[in-house]
PDB file of C-alpha atoms and ligand atoms in Angstrom:
ATOM      1  CA  MET A   1      78.756  70.439  86.625  1.00  0.00           C
ATOM      2  CA  GLY A   2      77.978  69.164  90.145  1.00  0.00           C
ATOM      3  CA  LYS A   3      75.025  71.135  92.229  1.00  0.00           C
ATOM      4  CA  HIS A   4      76.076  73.826  94.597  1.00  0.00           C
ATOM      5  CA  LYS A   5      76.325  73.078  97.839  1.00  0.00           C
ATOM      6  CA  VAL A   6      74.872  75.687 100.095  1.00  0.00           C
ATOM      7  CA  ILE A   7      74.773  76.505 103.720  1.00  0.00           C
ATOM      8  CA  PHE A   8      72.091  78.911 104.389  1.00  0.00           C
ATOM      9  CA  ASP A   9      72.343  81.425 107.532  1.00  0.00           C
ATOM     10  CA  THR A  10      69.430  83.319 107.963  1.00  0.00           C
ATOM     11  CA  ASP A  11      66.911  85.560 110.036  1.00  0.00           C
ATOM     12  CA  PRO A  12      63.411  84.692 109.022  1.00  0.00           C
ATOM     13  CA  GLY A  13      62.539  86.739 108.101  1.00  0.00           C
ATOM     14  CA  VAL A  14      60.057  87.634 105.019  1.00  0.00           C
ATOM     15  CA  ASP A  15      62.527  88.181 102.665  1.00  0.00           C
ATOM     16  CA  ASP A  16      64.940  85.255 104.007  1.00  0.00           C
ATOM     17  CA  ALA A  17      61.839  82.910 103.833  1.00  0.00           C
ATOM     18  CA  LEU A  18      61.333  83.909  99.925  1.00  0.00           C
ATOM     19  CA  ALA A  19      64.916  83.167  99.573  1.00  0.00           C
ATOM     20  CA  LEU A  20      64.693  79.809 101.394  1.00  0.00           C
ATOM     21  CA  TYR A  21      62.103  79.135  99.383  1.00  0.00           C
ATOM     22  CA  TYR A  22      64.231  79.805  96.063  1.00  0.00           C
ATOM     23  CA  LEU A  23      67.254  77.503  97.531  1.00  0.00           C
ATOM     24  CA  ILE A  24      64.925  74.410  98.135  1.00  0.00           C
ATOM     25  CA  ARG A  25      63.174  74.782  94.520  1.00  0.00           C
ATOM     26  CA  HIS A  26      66.608  75.527  92.648  1.00  0.00           C
ATOM     27  CA  PRO A  27      67.423  72.251  90.355  1.00  0.00           C
ATOM     28  CA  GLN A  28      71.220  73.038  90.726  1.00  0.00           C
ATOM     29  CA  ILE A  29      71.174  73.919  94.475  1.00  0.00           C
ATOM     30  CA  GLU A  30      71.771  71.171  97.212  1.00  0.00           C
ATOM     31  CA  LEU A  31      70.956  72.975 100.682  1.00  0.00           C
ATOM     32  CA  LEU A  32      72.928  71.060 103.172  1.00  0.00           C
ATOM     33  CA  GLY A  33      71.555  73.021 106.040  1.00  0.00           C
ATOM     34  CA  VAL A  34      70.214  76.368 107.334  1.00  0.00           C
ATOM     35  CA  THR A  35      71.767  78.006 110.561  1.00  0.00           C
ATOM     36  CA  THR A  36      69.737  80.828 112.250  1.00  0.00           C
ATOM     37  CA  VAL A  37      70.673  84.294 113.991  1.00  0.00           C
ATOM     38  CA  PHE A  38      68.968  86.673 115.441  1.00  0.00           C
ATOM     39  CA  GLY A  39      68.134  89.632 113.999  1.00  0.00           C
ATOM     40  CA  ASN A  40      64.484  90.108 112.162  1.00  0.00           C
ATOM     41  CA  ALA A  41      63.290  88.220 115.158  1.00  0.00           C
ATOM     42  CA  SER A  42      64.964  86.538 118.624  1.00  0.00           C
ATOM     43  CA  VAL A  43      67.020  83.308 117.542  1.00  0.00           C
ATOM     44  CA  ALA A  44      64.389  81.341 119.450  1.00  0.00           C
ATOM     45  CA  ASP A  45      61.938  82.451 116.553  1.00  0.00           C
ATOM     46  CA  THR A  46      64.035  82.808 113.676  1.00  0.00           C
ATOM     47  CA  THR A  47      65.139  79.058 114.666  1.00  0.00           C
ATOM     48  CA  ARG A  48      61.141  77.953 114.796  1.00  0.00           C
ATOM     49  CA  ASN A  49      60.600  79.957 111.757  1.00  0.00           C
ATOM     50  CA  ALA A  50      63.035  78.276 109.575  1.00  0.00           C
ATOM     51  CA  ARG A  51      61.943  74.889 111.060  1.00  0.00           C
ATOM     52  CA  PHE A  52      58.002  75.529 110.347  1.00  0.00           C
ATOM     53  CA  LEU A  53      58.925  76.755 106.753  1.00  0.00           C
ATOM     54  CA  LEU A  54      60.980  73.840 105.923  1.00  0.00           C
ATOM     55  CA  ARG A  55      58.369  71.456 107.372  1.00  0.00           C
ATOM     56  CA  SER A  56      55.233  73.191 106.008  1.00  0.00           C
ATOM     57  CA  TRP A  57      57.489  72.576 102.151  1.00  0.00           C
ATOM     58  CA  GLY A  58      58.147  68.871 103.202  1.00  0.00           C
ATOM     59  CA  VAL A  59      61.900  69.283 103.078  1.00  0.00           C
ATOM     60  CA  SER A  60      64.066  67.671 105.289  1.00  0.00           C
ATOM     61  CA  VAL A  61      67.442  69.221 106.003  1.00  0.00           C
ATOM     62  CA  PRO A  62      69.041  70.219 109.476  1.00  0.00           C
ATOM     63  CA  VAL A  63      68.659  73.399 111.317  1.00  0.00           C
ATOM     64  CA  HIS A  64      71.030  74.578 113.915  1.00  0.00           C
ATOM     65  CA  ALA A  65      70.425  77.682 116.198  1.00  0.00           C
ATOM     66  CA  GLY A  66      73.087  80.045 116.440  1.00  0.00           C
ATOM     67  CA  ALA A  67      74.150  83.619 118.080  1.00  0.00           C
ATOM     68  CA  ALA A  68      71.457  85.392 120.014  1.00  0.00           C
ATOM     69  CA  GLU A  69      73.384  88.810 120.357  1.00  0.00           C
ATOM     70  CA  ALA A  70      76.110  90.379 118.586  1.00  0.00           C
ATOM     71  CA  LEU A  71      80.103  89.860 119.012  1.00  0.00           C
ATOM     72  CA  THR A  72      80.819  93.648 119.068  1.00  0.00           C
ATOM     73  CA  PRO A  73      80.876  95.524 122.563  1.00  0.00           C
ATOM     74  CA  ASP A  74      78.954  97.745 123.406  1.00  0.00           C
ATOM     75  CA  MET A  75      76.066  97.674 121.208  1.00  0.00           C
ATOM     76  CA  PRO A  76      73.557 100.190 121.522  1.00  0.00           C
ATOM     77  CA  SER A  77      69.995  98.172 122.304  1.00  0.00           C
ATOM     78  CA  GLU A  78      67.510  97.937 119.603  1.00  0.00           C
ATOM     79  CA  ASP A  79      63.929  96.384 119.281  1.00  0.00           C
ATOM     80  CA  TYR A  80      63.382  93.599 116.747  1.00  0.00           C
ATOM     81  CA  PRO A  81      61.710  94.821 113.478  1.00  0.00           C
ATOM     82  CA  THR A  82      58.172  94.041 114.088  1.00  0.00           C
ATOM     83  CA  HIS A  83      56.899  96.686 112.175  1.00  0.00           C
ATOM     84  CA  ILE A  84      58.470  95.090 109.128  1.00  0.00           C
ATOM     85  CA  HIS A  85      58.779  91.283 109.662  1.00  0.00           C
ATOM     86  CA  GLY A  86      55.728  90.665 112.504  1.00  0.00           C
ATOM     87  CA  THR A  87      55.933  89.838 116.062  1.00  0.00           C
ATOM     88  CA  ASN A  88      56.887  86.298 114.937  1.00  0.00           C
ATOM     89  CA  GLY A  89      59.273  87.335 112.209  1.00  0.00           C
ATOM     90  CA  LEU A  90      57.037  86.096 109.648  1.00  0.00           C
ATOM     91  CA  GLY A  91      54.674  88.648 108.862  1.00  0.00           C
ATOM     92  CA  ASP A  92      52.451  87.219 111.916  1.00  0.00           C
ATOM     93  CA  ILE A  93      50.800  84.279 110.219  1.00  0.00           C
ATOM     94  CA  ASP A  94      49.615  81.292 112.042  1.00  0.00           C
ATOM     95  CA  ILE A  95      52.676  79.259 113.191  1.00  0.00           C
ATOM     96  CA  PRO A  96      51.328  76.605 115.387  1.00  0.00           C
ATOM     97  CA  ASP A  97      55.300  75.553 116.982  1.00  0.00           C
ATOM     98  CA  PRO A  98      56.499  77.700 120.159  1.00  0.00           C
ATOM     99  CA  ALA A  99      59.708  79.442 119.819  1.00  0.00           C
ATOM    100  CA  VAL A 100      62.185  77.568 122.037  1.00  0.00           C
ATOM    101  CA  GLU A 101      65.890  78.782 123.034  1.00  0.00           C
ATOM    102  CA  GLU A 102      68.178  76.013 121.891  1.00  0.00           C
ATOM    103  CA  ARG A 103      72.005  75.183 122.158  1.00  0.00           C
ATOM    104  CA  ASP A 104      73.952  77.567 119.708  1.00  0.00           C
ATOM    105  CA  THR A 105      75.388  74.851 116.944  1.00  0.00           C
ATOM    106  CA  ALA A 106      75.327  77.074 114.111  1.00  0.00           C
ATOM    107  CA  ALA A 107      79.251  77.554 114.240  1.00  0.00           C
ATOM    108  CA  ARG A 108      80.054  74.019 115.141  1.00  0.00           C
ATOM    109  CA  PHE A 109      77.969  72.659 112.170  1.00  0.00           C
ATOM    110  CA  LEU A 110      79.519  75.612 109.813  1.00  0.00           C
ATOM    111  CA  ILE A 111      82.749  74.071 110.366  1.00  0.00           C
ATOM    112  CA  ASP A 112      81.776  70.578 110.399  1.00  0.00           C
ATOM    113  CA  GLN A 113      80.509  70.678 106.790  1.00  0.00           C
ATOM    114  CA  VAL A 114      83.219  72.934 105.371  1.00  0.00           C
ATOM    115  CA  ARG A 115      85.628  70.458 106.753  1.00  0.00           C
ATOM    116  CA  ALA A 116      83.603  67.341 105.593  1.00  0.00           C
ATOM    117  CA  ASN A 117      83.804  68.964 101.945  1.00  0.00           C
ATOM    118  CA  PRO A 118      86.810  70.776 101.633  1.00  0.00           C
ATOM    119  CA  GLY A 119      86.524  73.851  98.614  1.00  0.00           C
ATOM    120  CA  GLN A 120      82.882  72.930  97.708  1.00  0.00           C
ATOM    121  CA  ILE A 121      80.801  74.613 100.711  1.00  0.00           C
ATOM    122  CA  ARG A 122      79.308  78.032  99.766  1.00  0.00           C
ATOM    123  CA  ILE A 123      77.795  80.245 102.518  1.00  0.00           C
ATOM    124  CA  LEU A 124      74.962  82.094 101.822  1.00  0.00           C
ATOM    125  CA  ALA A 125      74.518  84.528 104.721  1.00  0.00           C
ATOM    126  CA  VAL A 126      71.755  87.034 105.002  1.00  0.00           C
ATOM    127  CA  GLY A 127      71.441  87.906 108.714  1.00  0.00           C
ATOM    128  CA  ARG A 128      74.144  89.259 110.838  1.00  0.00           C
ATOM    129  CA  MET A 129      77.653  87.572 110.214  1.00  0.00           C
ATOM    130  CA  THR A 130      77.856  86.504 113.811  1.00  0.00           C
ATOM    131  CA  ASN A 131      77.216  82.822 113.078  1.00  0.00           C
ATOM    132  CA  LEU A 132      80.298  82.971 110.436  1.00  0.00           C
ATOM    133  CA  ALA A 133      82.482  85.443 112.334  1.00  0.00           C
ATOM    134  CA  ARG A 134      82.248  83.011 115.796  1.00  0.00           C
ATOM    135  CA  ALA A 135      82.972  80.017 112.845  1.00  0.00           C
ATOM    136  CA  LEU A 136      86.047  81.963 112.189  1.00  0.00           C
ATOM    137  CA  GLN A 137      87.170  82.269 115.501  1.00  0.00           C
ATOM    138  CA  MET A 138      86.784  78.786 116.766  1.00  0.00           C
ATOM    139  CA  ASP A 139      88.734  77.287 113.398  1.00  0.00           C
ATOM    140  CA  PRO A 140      90.279  80.133 111.844  1.00  0.00           C
ATOM    141  CA  GLU A 141      91.380  77.705 108.853  1.00  0.00           C
ATOM    142  CA  ILE A 142      88.324  77.066 107.558  1.00  0.00           C
ATOM    143  CA  ALA A 143      88.654  80.296 105.585  1.00  0.00           C
ATOM    144  CA  ASP A 144      90.750  78.331 103.084  1.00  0.00           C
ATOM    145  CA  LEU A 145      88.394  75.390 102.777  1.00  0.00           C
ATOM    146  CA  VAL A 146      85.085  77.464 101.916  1.00  0.00           C
ATOM    147  CA  GLY A 147      84.249  77.383  98.823  1.00  0.00           C
ATOM    148  CA  ASP A 148      82.779  81.011  98.997  1.00  0.00           C
ATOM    149  CA  VAL A 149      80.850  83.432 101.062  1.00  0.00           C
ATOM    150  CA  VAL A 150      77.736  85.246  99.693  1.00  0.00           C
ATOM    151  CA  ILE A 151      76.293  87.945 101.895  1.00  0.00           C
ATOM    152  CA  MET A 152      72.917  90.138 101.400  1.00  0.00           C
ATOM    153  CA  GLY A 153      74.448  93.323 103.391  1.00  0.00           C
ATOM    154  CA  GLY A 154      76.138  96.436 103.211  1.00  0.00           C
ATOM    155  CA  ALA A 155      75.277  99.803 101.860  1.00  0.00           C
ATOM    156  CA  PHE A 156      78.536 101.419 100.127  1.00  0.00           C
ATOM    157  CA  ARG A 157      77.347 104.294  98.098  1.00  0.00           C
ATOM    158  CA  VAL A 158      73.601 104.871  99.281  1.00  0.00           C
ATOM    159  CA  PRO A 159      72.475 105.662 102.580  1.00  0.00           C
ATOM    160  CA  GLY A 160      71.628 102.802 104.909  1.00  0.00           C
ATOM    161  CA  ASN A 161      68.478 101.515 105.919  1.00  0.00           C
ATOM    162  CA  ILE A 162      68.938 101.511 109.994  1.00  0.00           C
ATOM    163  CA  THR A 163      71.034 104.604 110.275  1.00  0.00           C
ATOM    164  CA  PRO A 164      72.284 107.007 107.313  1.00  0.00           C
ATOM    165  CA  ALA A 165      75.409 105.045 107.312  1.00  0.00           C
ATOM    166  CA  ALA A 166      74.640 101.466 107.743  1.00  0.00           C
ATOM    167  CA  GLU A 167      72.768  98.248 106.513  1.00  0.00           C
ATOM    168  CA  ALA A 168      70.821  96.187 108.957  1.00  0.00           C
ATOM    169  CA  ASN A 169      72.485  92.733 108.641  1.00  0.00           C
ATOM    170  CA  ILE A 170      75.710  95.151 108.981  1.00  0.00           C
ATOM    171  CA  TRP A 171      74.513  96.914 111.516  1.00  0.00           C
ATOM    172  CA  GLY A 172      73.374  94.464 113.837  1.00  0.00           C
ATOM    173  CA  ASP A 173      77.245  93.048 114.184  1.00  0.00           C
ATOM    174  CA  PRO A 174      79.694  95.324 112.883  1.00  0.00           C
ATOM    175  CA  LEU A 175      82.905  93.877 114.557  1.00  0.00           C
ATOM    176  CA  ALA A 176      81.768  90.319 112.968  1.00  0.00           C
ATOM    177  CA  ALA A 177      80.970  91.817 109.478  1.00  0.00           C
ATOM    178  CA  ASP A 178      84.221  93.389 109.750  1.00  0.00           C
ATOM    179  CA  MET A 179      85.930  89.909 110.449  1.00  0.00           C
ATOM    180  CA  VAL A 180      84.189  88.235 108.044  1.00  0.00           C
ATOM    181  CA  PHE A 181      85.380  90.627 105.127  1.00  0.00           C
ATOM    182  CA  GLY A 182      88.931  90.680 106.291  1.00  0.00           C
ATOM    183  CA  ALA A 183      89.142  86.973 106.491  1.00  0.00           C
ATOM    184  CA  ASP A 184      90.986  85.010 103.651  1.00  0.00           C
ATOM    185  CA  TRP A 185      88.218  83.700 101.647  1.00  0.00           C
ATOM    186  CA  HIS A 186      86.205  84.872  98.567  1.00  0.00           C
ATOM    187  CA  VAL A 187      83.087  87.569  99.987  1.00  0.00           C
ATOM    188  CA  THR A 188      80.738  88.888  97.533  1.00  0.00           C
ATOM    189  CA  ALA A 189      78.141  91.202  99.005  1.00  0.00           C
ATOM    190  CA  ILE A 190      74.876  91.996  97.852  1.00  0.00           C
ATOM    191  CA  PRO A 191      74.322  95.264  99.429  1.00  0.00           C
ATOM    192  CA  LEU A 192      71.207  97.833  99.641  1.00  0.00           C
ATOM    193  CA  ASP A 193      72.831  99.862  96.498  1.00  0.00           C
ATOM    194  CA  LEU A 194      71.291  96.587  94.320  1.00  0.00           C
ATOM    195  CA  THR A 195      68.700  95.176  96.463  1.00  0.00           C
ATOM    196  CA  THR A 196      66.647  98.481  97.268  1.00  0.00           C
ATOM    197  CA  ARG A 197      65.671  97.955  93.190  1.00  0.00           C
ATOM    198  CA  THR A 198      64.872  94.522  93.164  1.00  0.00           C
ATOM    199  CA  LEU A 199      60.753  94.627  93.781  1.00  0.00           C
ATOM    200  CA  ILE A 200      58.293  92.180  93.448  1.00  0.00           C
ATOM    201  CA  ASN A 201      54.786  93.730  93.702  1.00  0.00           C
ATOM    202  CA  ARG A 202      51.525  91.973  95.138  1.00  0.00           C
ATOM    203  CA  ARG A 203      50.276  91.002  91.862  1.00  0.00           C
ATOM    204  CA  GLU A 204      53.562  89.662  90.346  1.00  0.00           C
ATOM    205  CA  LEU A 205      54.028  87.416  93.911  1.00  0.00           C
ATOM    206  CA  GLN A 206      50.617  86.385  93.734  1.00  0.00           C
ATOM    207  CA  ALA A 207      50.953  85.582  89.882  1.00  0.00           C
ATOM    208  CA  ILE A 208      54.417  83.454  91.340  1.00  0.00           C
ATOM    209  CA  ALA A 209      52.442  81.474  93.562  1.00  0.00           C
ATOM    210  CA  ASP A 210      49.551  80.842  91.100  1.00  0.00           C
ATOM    211  CA  LYS A 211      51.877  79.050  89.321  1.00  0.00           C
ATOM    212  CA  GLY A 212      54.084  77.948  91.955  1.00  0.00           C
ATOM    213  CA  GLY A 213      51.202  76.030  94.348  1.00  0.00           C
ATOM    214  CA  PRO A 214      51.033  76.443  97.884  1.00  0.00           C
ATOM    215  CA  GLY A 215      54.530  76.478  98.921  1.00  0.00           C
ATOM    216  CA  MET A 216      54.976  79.365  97.220  1.00  0.00           C
ATOM    217  CA  GLN A 217      51.164  80.564  98.363  1.00  0.00           C
ATOM    218  CA  LEU A 218      52.537  80.100 101.746  1.00  0.00           C
ATOM    219  CA  VAL A 219      55.620  82.786 100.653  1.00  0.00           C
ATOM    220  CA  ALA A 220      53.021  85.073  99.138  1.00  0.00           C
ATOM    221  CA  ASP A 221      50.430  85.052 102.520  1.00  0.00           C
ATOM    222  CA  LEU A 222      53.116  85.711 105.040  1.00  0.00           C
ATOM    223  CA  SER A 223      54.845  88.907 102.841  1.00  0.00           C
ATOM    224  CA  GLN A 224      51.821  90.807 102.817  1.00  0.00           C
ATOM    225  CA  ASP A 225      52.608  92.693 105.703  1.00  0.00           C
ATOM    226  CA  TYR A 226      55.640  93.247 104.439  1.00  0.00           C
ATOM    227  CA  ILE A 227      54.633  94.387 101.142  1.00  0.00           C
ATOM    228  CA  ALA A 228      52.448  97.200 103.269  1.00  0.00           C
ATOM    229  CA  PHE A 229      55.197  97.988 104.969  1.00  0.00           C
ATOM    230  CA  TYR A 230      57.672  98.986 101.543  1.00  0.00           C
ATOM    231  CA  GLY A 231      54.717 100.435 100.311  1.00  0.00           C
ATOM    232  CA  GLN A 232      54.415 103.104 102.989  1.00  0.00           C
ATOM    233  CA  ALA A 233      57.815 103.794 102.651  1.00  0.00           C
ATOM    234  CA  GLY A 234      57.459 104.735  98.937  1.00  0.00           C
ATOM    235  CA  PHE A 235      58.316 100.990  96.948  1.00  0.00           C
ATOM    236  CA  ASP A 236      56.446  99.629  94.926  1.00  0.00           C
ATOM    237  CA  GLY A 237      56.256  96.114  95.995  1.00  0.00           C
ATOM    238  CA  MET A 238      58.554  93.975  98.164  1.00  0.00           C
ATOM    239  CA  VAL A 239      62.044  94.523  98.438  1.00  0.00           C
ATOM    240  CA  ILE A 240      63.520  91.189  97.951  1.00  0.00           C
ATOM    241  CA  HIS A 241      67.040  91.516  99.387  1.00  0.00           C
ATOM    242  CA  ASP A 242      67.735  88.143 100.930  1.00  0.00           C
ATOM    243  CA  CYS A 243      66.611  86.357  97.618  1.00  0.00           C
ATOM    244  CA  CYS A 244      68.493  88.583  95.211  1.00  0.00           C
ATOM    245  CA  ALA A 245      71.523  87.593  96.990  1.00  0.00           C
ATOM    246  CA  ALA A 246      70.550  83.470  96.208  1.00  0.00           C
ATOM    247  CA  VAL A 247      70.442  84.252  92.730  1.00  0.00           C
ATOM    248  CA  PHE A 248      73.918  85.350  92.754  1.00  0.00           C
ATOM    249  CA  LEU A 249      75.003  81.910  93.877  1.00  0.00           C
ATOM    250  CA  THR A 250      73.735  80.403  90.302  1.00  0.00           C
ATOM    251  CA  ASP A 251      73.622  83.929  88.104  1.00  0.00           C
ATOM    252  CA  PRO A 252      76.347  85.648  88.853  1.00  0.00           C
ATOM    253  CA  ASP A 253      76.684  86.992  85.361  1.00  0.00           C
ATOM    254  CA  LEU A 254      73.279  89.248  86.182  1.00  0.00           C
ATOM    255  CA  PHE A 255      75.391  91.341  88.698  1.00  0.00           C
ATOM    256  CA  ARG A 256      78.318  93.947  87.746  1.00  0.00           C
ATOM    257  CA  LEU A 257      80.933  93.690  90.692  1.00  0.00           C
ATOM    258  CA  VAL A 258      83.370  96.093  92.125  1.00  0.00           C
ATOM    259  CA  HIS A 259      86.367  94.789  93.893  1.00  0.00           C
ATOM    260  CA  GLY A 260      88.667  95.879  96.641  1.00  0.00           C
ATOM    261  CA  GLN A 261      89.357  95.574 100.599  1.00  0.00           C
ATOM    262  CA  VAL A 262      86.527  96.184 102.782  1.00  0.00           C
ATOM    263  CA  ARG A 263      86.448  97.280 106.068  1.00  0.00           C
ATOM    264  CA  VAL A 264      83.318  97.906 108.626  1.00  0.00           C
ATOM    265  CA  LEU A 265      83.043 100.556 111.075  1.00  0.00           C
ATOM    266  CA  TRP A 266      82.072  98.966 114.579  1.00  0.00           C
ATOM    267  CA  GLN A 267      82.343 102.046 116.842  1.00  0.00           C
ATOM    268  CA  GLY A 268      80.651 105.505 116.650  1.00  0.00           C
ATOM    269  CA  ILE A 269      77.905 107.601 114.345  1.00  0.00           C
ATOM    270  CA  GLY A 270      79.071 105.409 111.553  1.00  0.00           C
ATOM    271  CA  LEU A 271      78.593 102.329 113.024  1.00  0.00           C
ATOM    272  CA  GLY A 272      77.879  99.334 110.610  1.00  0.00           C
ATOM    273  CA  LEU A 273      78.919 101.331 107.904  1.00  0.00           C
ATOM    274  CA  THR A 274      80.902  99.633 104.767  1.00  0.00           C
ATOM    275  CA  ILE A 275      84.018 101.028 102.951  1.00  0.00           C
ATOM    276  CA  MET A 276      85.630  99.936 100.098  1.00  0.00           C
ATOM    277  CA  ASN A 277      88.795 100.627  99.092  1.00  0.00           C
ATOM    278  CA  PRO A 278      88.776 100.330  95.206  1.00  0.00           C
ATOM    279  CA  ARG A 279      91.724  97.739  94.142  1.00  0.00           C
ATOM    280  CA  ASP A 280      92.705 100.590  91.506  1.00  0.00           C
ATOM    281  CA  ARG A 281      93.269 103.286  94.198  1.00  0.00           C
ATOM    282  CA  LYS A 282      96.300 104.524  94.821  1.00  0.00           C
ATOM    283  CA  GLY A 283      97.736 105.926  97.973  1.00  0.00           C
ATOM    284  CA  PRO A 284      98.246 105.135 101.734  1.00  0.00           C
ATOM    285  CA  ASN A 285      95.880 102.715 103.053  1.00  0.00           C
ATOM    286  CA  ALA A 286      96.929 101.455 106.344  1.00  0.00           C
ATOM    287  CA  GLU A 287      94.079  99.973 107.676  1.00  0.00           C
ATOM    288  CA  TRP A 288      93.064  97.883 104.697  1.00  0.00           C
ATOM    289  CA  ASP A 289      96.504  96.854 103.375  1.00  0.00           C
ATOM    290  CA  GLY A 290      97.118  93.502 103.518  1.00  0.00           C
ATOM    291  CA  LEU A 291      93.364  92.751 103.646  1.00  0.00           C
ATOM    292  CA  PRO A 292      91.733  89.912 100.830  1.00  0.00           C
ATOM    293  CA  LEU A 293      89.845  91.168  98.159  1.00  0.00           C
ATOM    294  CA  GLN A 294      86.441  91.098  97.982  1.00  0.00           C
ATOM    295  CA  ALA A 295      83.446  91.859  96.044  1.00  0.00           C
ATOM    296  CA  TYR A 296      80.443  93.690  95.770  1.00  0.00           C
ATOM    297  CA  ALA A 297      77.542  94.184  93.702  1.00  0.00           C
ATOM    298  CA  GLN A 298      77.208  97.599  92.379  1.00  0.00           C
ATOM    299  CA  ASP A 299      74.713  97.215  90.050  1.00  0.00           C
ATOM    300  CA  GLY A 300      72.745  94.207  88.348  1.00  0.00           C
ATOM    301  CA  ASP A 301      69.898  93.260  85.533  1.00  0.00           C
ATOM    302  CA  VAL A 302      67.420  94.177  87.713  1.00  0.00           C
ATOM    303  CA  ASP A 303      64.516  92.723  85.639  1.00  0.00           C
ATOM    304  CA  ALA A 304      66.503  89.420  84.401  1.00  0.00           C
ATOM    305  CA  ILE A 305      66.971  88.716  88.367  1.00  0.00           C
ATOM    306  CA  ILE A 306      63.251  89.285  89.155  1.00  0.00           C
ATOM    307  CA  THR A 307      62.555  86.934  86.177  1.00  0.00           C
ATOM    308  CA  ARG A 308      65.046  84.328  87.297  1.00  0.00           C
ATOM    309  CA  ILE A 309      63.262  84.262  90.650  1.00  0.00           C
ATOM    310  CA  ALA A 310      59.846  84.089  88.905  1.00  0.00           C
ATOM    311  CA  GLN A 311      61.372  80.997  87.083  1.00  0.00           C
ATOM    312  CA  VAL A 312      62.139  78.799  90.154  1.00  0.00           C
ATOM    313  CA  CYS A 313      59.737  79.583  92.742  1.00  0.00           C
ATOM    314  CA  GLY A 314      56.768  79.277  90.068  1.00  0.00           C
ATOM    315  CA  GLN A 315      57.163  75.760  89.048  1.00  0.00           C
ATOM    316  CA  GLU A 316      54.818  73.509  89.820  1.00  0.00           C
TER     317      GLU A 316
HETATM  318  C1  BDR B 401      68.391  92.720 105.643  1.00  0.00           C
HETATM  319  O1  BDR B 401      67.656  93.125 106.903  1.00  0.00           O
HETATM  320  C2  BDR B 401      67.219  92.027 107.130  1.00  0.00           C
HETATM  321  O2  BDR B 401      65.503  93.002 108.018  1.00  0.00           O
HETATM  322  C3  BDR B 401      65.873  91.286 106.058  1.00  0.00           C
HETATM  323  O3  BDR B 401      66.026  90.481 106.392  1.00  0.00           O
HETATM  324  C4  BDR B 401      67.651  91.397 105.100  1.00  0.00           C
HETATM  325  O4  BDR B 401      68.471  90.538 105.485  1.00  0.00           O
HETATM  326  C5  BDR B 401      68.040  94.004 104.684  1.00  0.00           C
HETATM  327  O5  BDR B 401      68.819  95.338 105.204  1.00  0.00           O
HETATM  328 CA1   CA B 402      67.522  88.548 106.278  1.00  0.00          CA
END
């Protein structure tokens, strides 16, 4: 079997950085490009960060800047989560390059890659869904031409991490997320239901870096404040949300999925709430009828997921 052709849509972001490292080190993954979005920091910062990471690792793949704001109308104002990801988005490690505003070419890049590789592209989206939704708006036919879409996002049976209702990536552009779940492509969400149980503590992270060398050491260095934040929040280590979703690309058997149609609330106090209509539910479903069946990971083999990350990122 050939390699998985992946486009990574991301807002680096500390856990995004680990996921990006995982993608470039995985022997079965061919990373075709990176598209960036605002979220953990401004899009100028997240784009600069993606380029900085790839250059530091000696990897040359295209990086396309994407959305600077949500599609959802009347979004509440928000501050970037500097207390989690640092003011520069990468744990305030030293980054020599300035962040500059760039033209938004992410949606166009996604469309062009999908059309050039029909049925083959796997999109891994671990930030707000704005770039994906914009690509669907610009060229709805791509839904049929994408291999599948894997996202880190949602909180289906657990409280959110940004409001009681919502997970941050979905909350940040809930209308875009509703469009992504409603499009006629295969979406698998890796939500907080699972990701908040995938943890790597300081000692384990350093052990992976000791084996993996300078590239992984950079990830460990930029993760230190993030680990401290999660420690104060009661977690024994860093929550590796985005890398957990990356593992799904090649190891779907480690995840237990449930299927149904998904809607996202994009107004009111439930802004960003993800609701699945399970496929075996009987009864009227006016707001869900006709939508495609999607999936989310309700559970998974947490130890095996962490072991896989340690194997891939801890290679010399
Ligand atoms: C998600 O929000 C971001 O802060 C993280 O990078 C992750 O993608 C977790 O809710
Ligand atoms: Ca992210």
